[in-house]
């Protein structure tokens, strides 16, 4: 069993977080041709545990009905998660702290829950930027273990299924599952590894939203 576990870890794809670039991007959230809201994504360089890290904020807002701000601290070299917290409508919703061999999830008003880890996992709430850090190429397939505070431990299964133009930029089309037969397709810039948008589940996110008032 130990040999099998070691083999599984050795087979993990090389996630290179240095492929990401700092900056701020605004996306429009749409259903069909109707723009419903916006997502502001910010990536900043920082340090954590004495090593280079990324501080990432993904803040989504749809009118007065939905406001979700996810904050990640990730080891820069491979995007291994260090900490995560999420706020709904400005109120803390959940917090996860990752440590050697374990993670701890805390929610307001509830006892913290500790989960033992036998290998590395990635953050299950961060899709596009995690995919952008992979060695994408035509026909590539990747399996990547993750932790998501509602779903628990799981696995990204994704395929590079083609290419597409986003404006004047060439992008990889990266397809992954939403469960069952439902798929979502992310567009990842070939030259700069930028997340350029996604479509799936009846919704889409594309460059060019109005992020005024979102932080």
GROMACS .gro file of C-alpha atoms in nm:
model
  215
    1UNK     CA    1   0.000   0.000   0.000
    2UNK     CA    2   0.285   0.238   0.079
    3UNK     CA    3   0.443   0.173  -0.260
    4UNK     CA    4   0.110   0.241  -0.432
    5UNK     CA    5   0.069   0.568  -0.241
    6UNK     CA    6   0.421   0.676  -0.331
    7UNK     CA    7   0.362   0.588  -0.696
    8UNK     CA    8   0.042   0.792  -0.701
    9UNK     CA    9   0.225   1.092  -0.557
   10UNK     CA   10   0.509   1.053  -0.807
   11UNK     CA   11   0.258   1.055  -1.092
   12UNK     CA   12   0.117   1.394  -1.000
   13UNK     CA   13   0.164   1.657  -1.271
   14UNK     CA   14   0.420   1.932  -1.222
   15UNK     CA   15   0.221   2.232  -1.101
   16UNK     CA   16   0.442   2.539  -1.154
   17UNK     CA   17   0.302   2.839  -0.970
   18UNK     CA   18   0.573   3.065  -1.112
   19UNK     CA   19   0.381   3.051  -1.440
   20UNK     CA   20   0.126   3.288  -1.286
   21UNK     CA   21   0.167   3.664  -1.305
   22UNK     CA   22   0.062   3.928  -1.053
   23UNK     CA   23  -0.217   4.163  -1.151
   24UNK     CA   24  -0.587   4.240  -1.136
   25UNK     CA   25  -0.847   4.121  -1.388
   26UNK     CA   26  -1.220   4.190  -1.414
   27UNK     CA   27  -1.459   3.939  -1.568
   28UNK     CA   28  -1.826   3.959  -1.661
   29UNK     CA   29  -2.052   3.682  -1.529
   30UNK     CA   30  -2.315   3.596  -1.789
   31UNK     CA   31  -2.601   3.359  -1.848
   32UNK     CA   32  -2.650   3.334  -2.221
   33UNK     CA   33  -2.610   3.688  -2.352
   34UNK     CA   34  -2.726   3.848  -2.024
   35UNK     CA   35  -2.454   3.990  -1.799
   36UNK     CA   36  -2.552   3.923  -1.440
   37UNK     CA   37  -2.253   4.040  -1.241
   38UNK     CA   38  -1.875   4.052  -1.223
   39UNK     CA   39  -1.570   3.881  -1.076
   40UNK     CA   40  -1.260   4.070  -0.965
   41UNK     CA   41  -0.950   3.851  -0.946
   42UNK     CA   42  -0.632   3.984  -0.785
   43UNK     CA   43  -0.297   3.805  -0.768
   44UNK     CA   44  -0.022   3.957  -0.553
   45UNK     CA   45   0.323   3.834  -0.455
   46UNK     CA   46   0.379   3.786  -0.082
   47UNK     CA   47   0.569   3.553   0.149
   48UNK     CA   48   0.449   3.283   0.386
   49UNK     CA   49   0.641   3.042   0.608
   50UNK     CA   50   0.962   3.207   0.489
   51UNK     CA   51   0.904   3.132   0.119
   52UNK     CA   52   0.757   3.319  -0.181
   53UNK     CA   53   0.379   3.290  -0.201
   54UNK     CA   54   0.082   3.420  -0.394
   55UNK     CA   55  -0.200   3.612  -0.226
   56UNK     CA   56  -0.510   3.560  -0.442
   57UNK     CA   57  -0.854   3.717  -0.403
   58UNK     CA   58  -1.152   3.611  -0.617
   59UNK     CA   59  -1.452   3.834  -0.543
   60UNK     CA   60  -1.779   3.760  -0.722
   61UNK     CA   61  -2.087   3.979  -0.708
   62UNK     CA   62  -2.425   3.938  -0.875
   63UNK     CA   63  -2.646   4.238  -0.797
   64UNK     CA   64  -2.767   4.241  -0.436
   65UNK     CA   65  -2.833   3.866  -0.433
   66UNK     CA   66  -2.484   3.714  -0.427
   67UNK     CA   67  -2.152   3.838  -0.289
   68UNK     CA   68  -1.870   3.587  -0.235
   69UNK     CA   69  -1.509   3.677  -0.160
   70UNK     CA   70  -1.257   3.391  -0.157
   71UNK     CA   71  -0.904   3.458  -0.035
   72UNK     CA   72  -0.614   3.217  -0.089
   73UNK     CA   73  -0.251   3.209   0.025
   74UNK     CA   74  -0.057   2.962  -0.191
   75UNK     CA   75   0.305   2.852  -0.203
   76UNK     CA   76   0.440   3.020  -0.513
   77UNK     CA   77   0.648   2.735  -0.652
   78UNK     CA   78   0.363   2.483  -0.684
   79UNK     CA   79   0.040   2.651  -0.560
   80UNK     CA   80   0.024   2.424  -0.255
   81UNK     CA   81  -0.240   2.588  -0.033
   82UNK     CA   82  -0.135   2.747   0.294
   83UNK     CA   83  -0.458   2.919   0.397
   84UNK     CA   84  -0.806   2.992   0.262
   85UNK     CA   85  -1.093   3.202   0.388
   86UNK     CA   86  -1.430   3.289   0.239
   87UNK     CA   87  -1.680   3.563   0.316
   88UNK     CA   88  -2.043   3.577   0.203
   89UNK     CA   89  -2.196   3.926   0.191
   90UNK     CA   90  -1.907   4.048   0.404
   91UNK     CA   91  -1.954   3.786   0.677
   92UNK     CA   92  -1.696   3.514   0.741
   93UNK     CA   93  -1.823   3.183   0.608
   94UNK     CA   94  -1.534   2.938   0.640
   95UNK     CA   95  -1.160   2.925   0.701
   96UNK     CA   96  -0.908   2.649   0.617
   97UNK     CA   97  -0.550   2.626   0.741
   98UNK     CA   98  -0.317   2.374   0.575
   99UNK     CA   99  -0.024   2.223   0.762
  100UNK     CA  100   0.214   1.927   0.737
  101UNK     CA  101   0.002   1.613   0.702
  102UNK     CA  102  -0.327   1.781   0.790
  103UNK     CA  103  -0.572   2.063   0.734
  104UNK     CA  104  -0.816   2.231   0.973
  105UNK     CA  105  -1.151   2.375   0.863
  106UNK     CA  106  -1.327   2.625   1.087
  107UNK     CA  107  -1.673   2.779   1.055
  108UNK     CA  108  -1.828   3.042   1.281
  109UNK     CA  109  -2.021   2.879   1.565
  110UNK     CA  110  -1.886   2.530   1.502
  111UNK     CA  111  -1.594   2.326   1.633
  112UNK     CA  112  -1.293   2.309   1.398
  113UNK     CA  113  -1.262   1.990   1.191
  114UNK     CA  114  -0.920   1.837   1.131
  115UNK     CA  115  -0.850   1.609   0.833
  116UNK     CA  116  -0.532   1.403   0.794
  117UNK     CA  117  -0.354   1.422   0.458
  118UNK     CA  118  -0.141   1.144   0.311
  119UNK     CA  119  -0.009   1.357   0.025
  120UNK     CA  120  -0.029   1.698  -0.135
  121UNK     CA  121  -0.364   1.849  -0.227
  122UNK     CA  122  -0.460   2.170  -0.405
  123UNK     CA  123  -0.740   2.416  -0.330
  124UNK     CA  124  -1.073   2.293  -0.466
  125UNK     CA  125  -1.215   2.645  -0.488
  126UNK     CA  126  -0.944   2.772  -0.723
  127UNK     CA  127  -0.989   2.627  -1.070
  128UNK     CA  128  -0.863   2.850  -1.349
  129UNK     CA  129  -0.537   2.964  -1.193
  130UNK     CA  130  -0.457   2.610  -1.081
  131UNK     CA  131  -0.514   2.484  -1.436
  132UNK     CA  132  -0.299   2.769  -1.571
  133UNK     CA  133  -0.004   2.644  -1.363
  134UNK     CA  134  -0.009   2.301  -1.532
  135UNK     CA  135   0.213   2.206  -1.830
  136UNK     CA  136  -0.072   2.242  -2.080
  137UNK     CA  137  -0.034   2.101  -2.429
  138UNK     CA  138  -0.261   1.956  -2.697
  139UNK     CA  139  -0.425   1.632  -2.583
  140UNK     CA  140  -0.283   1.642  -2.229
  141UNK     CA  141  -0.475   1.480  -1.942
  142UNK     CA  142  -0.425   1.564  -1.574
  143UNK     CA  143  -0.549   1.426  -1.243
  144UNK     CA  144  -0.502   1.656  -0.945
  145UNK     CA  145  -0.621   1.589  -0.586
  146UNK     CA  146  -0.796   1.875  -0.408
  147UNK     CA  147  -0.976   1.970  -0.089
  148UNK     CA  148  -1.297   2.173  -0.097
  149UNK     CA  149  -1.460   2.272   0.231
  150UNK     CA  150  -1.809   2.147   0.134
  151UNK     CA  151  -1.715   1.845  -0.081
  152UNK     CA  152  -1.412   1.728   0.114
  153UNK     CA  153  -1.128   1.549  -0.063
  154UNK     CA  154  -1.170   1.504  -0.438
  155UNK     CA  155  -0.984   1.508  -0.766
  156UNK     CA  156  -0.972   1.740  -1.066
  157UNK     CA  157  -0.981   1.539  -1.389
  158UNK     CA  158  -0.911   1.762  -1.687
  159UNK     CA  159  -0.817   1.746  -2.053
  160UNK     CA  160  -0.672   1.993  -2.300
  161UNK     CA  161  -0.921   1.954  -2.585
  162UNK     CA  162  -0.811   2.220  -2.832
  163UNK     CA  163  -0.727   2.585  -2.890
  164UNK     CA  164  -0.925   2.906  -2.934
  165UNK     CA  165  -0.867   3.275  -2.996
  166UNK     CA  166  -0.966   3.518  -2.721
  167UNK     CA  167  -0.933   3.854  -2.892
  168UNK     CA  168  -0.580   3.845  -3.029
  169UNK     CA  169  -0.458   3.589  -2.775
  170UNK     CA  170  -0.416   3.217  -2.833
  171UNK     CA  171  -0.568   3.003  -2.559
  172UNK     CA  172  -0.584   2.640  -2.457
  173UNK     CA  173  -0.930   2.494  -2.402
  174UNK     CA  174  -0.918   2.297  -2.075
  175UNK     CA  175  -1.222   2.082  -2.002
  176UNK     CA  176  -1.316   1.940  -1.663
  177UNK     CA  177  -1.625   1.786  -1.507
  178UNK     CA  178  -1.892   1.950  -1.293
  179UNK     CA  179  -2.026   1.604  -1.203
  180UNK     CA  180  -2.220   1.358  -1.415
  181UNK     CA  181  -2.219   1.458  -1.782
  182UNK     CA  182  -2.181   1.827  -1.707
  183UNK     CA  183  -1.858   1.988  -1.827
  184UNK     CA  184  -1.695   2.327  -1.791
  185UNK     CA  185  -1.437   2.466  -2.030
  186UNK     CA  186  -1.166   2.709  -1.919
  187UNK     CA  187  -0.963   2.925  -2.156
  188UNK     CA  188  -0.598   2.960  -2.053
  189UNK     CA  189  -0.359   3.190  -2.240
  190UNK     CA  190  -0.079   3.004  -2.414
  191UNK     CA  191   0.177   3.281  -2.388
  192UNK     CA  192   0.107   3.424  -2.042
  193UNK     CA  193  -0.087   3.142  -1.867
  194UNK     CA  194  -0.366   3.390  -1.788
  195UNK     CA  195  -0.718   3.275  -1.705
  196UNK     CA  196  -0.924   3.420  -1.992
  197UNK     CA  197  -1.269   3.289  -1.902
  198UNK     CA  198  -1.485   2.980  -1.878
  199UNK     CA  199  -1.823   2.843  -1.983
  200UNK     CA  200  -2.031   2.562  -1.837
  201UNK     CA  201  -2.340   2.479  -1.638
  202UNK     CA  202  -2.538   2.746  -1.821
  203UNK     CA  203  -2.303   3.024  -1.708
  204UNK     CA  204  -1.996   3.191  -1.852
  205UNK     CA  205  -1.725   3.423  -1.731
  206UNK     CA  206  -1.539   3.640  -1.979
  207UNK     CA  207  -1.296   3.929  -1.975
  208UNK     CA  208  -1.434   4.281  -1.953
  209UNK     CA  209  -1.681   4.306  -1.667
  210UNK     CA  210  -1.765   4.609  -1.452
  211UNK     CA  211  -1.587   4.562  -1.120
  212UNK     CA  212  -1.650   4.909  -0.981
  213UNK     CA  213  -1.726   4.879  -0.611
  214UNK     CA  214  -1.570   4.531  -0.577
  215UNK     CA  215  -1.256   4.489  -0.370
   0.00000   0.00000   0.00000
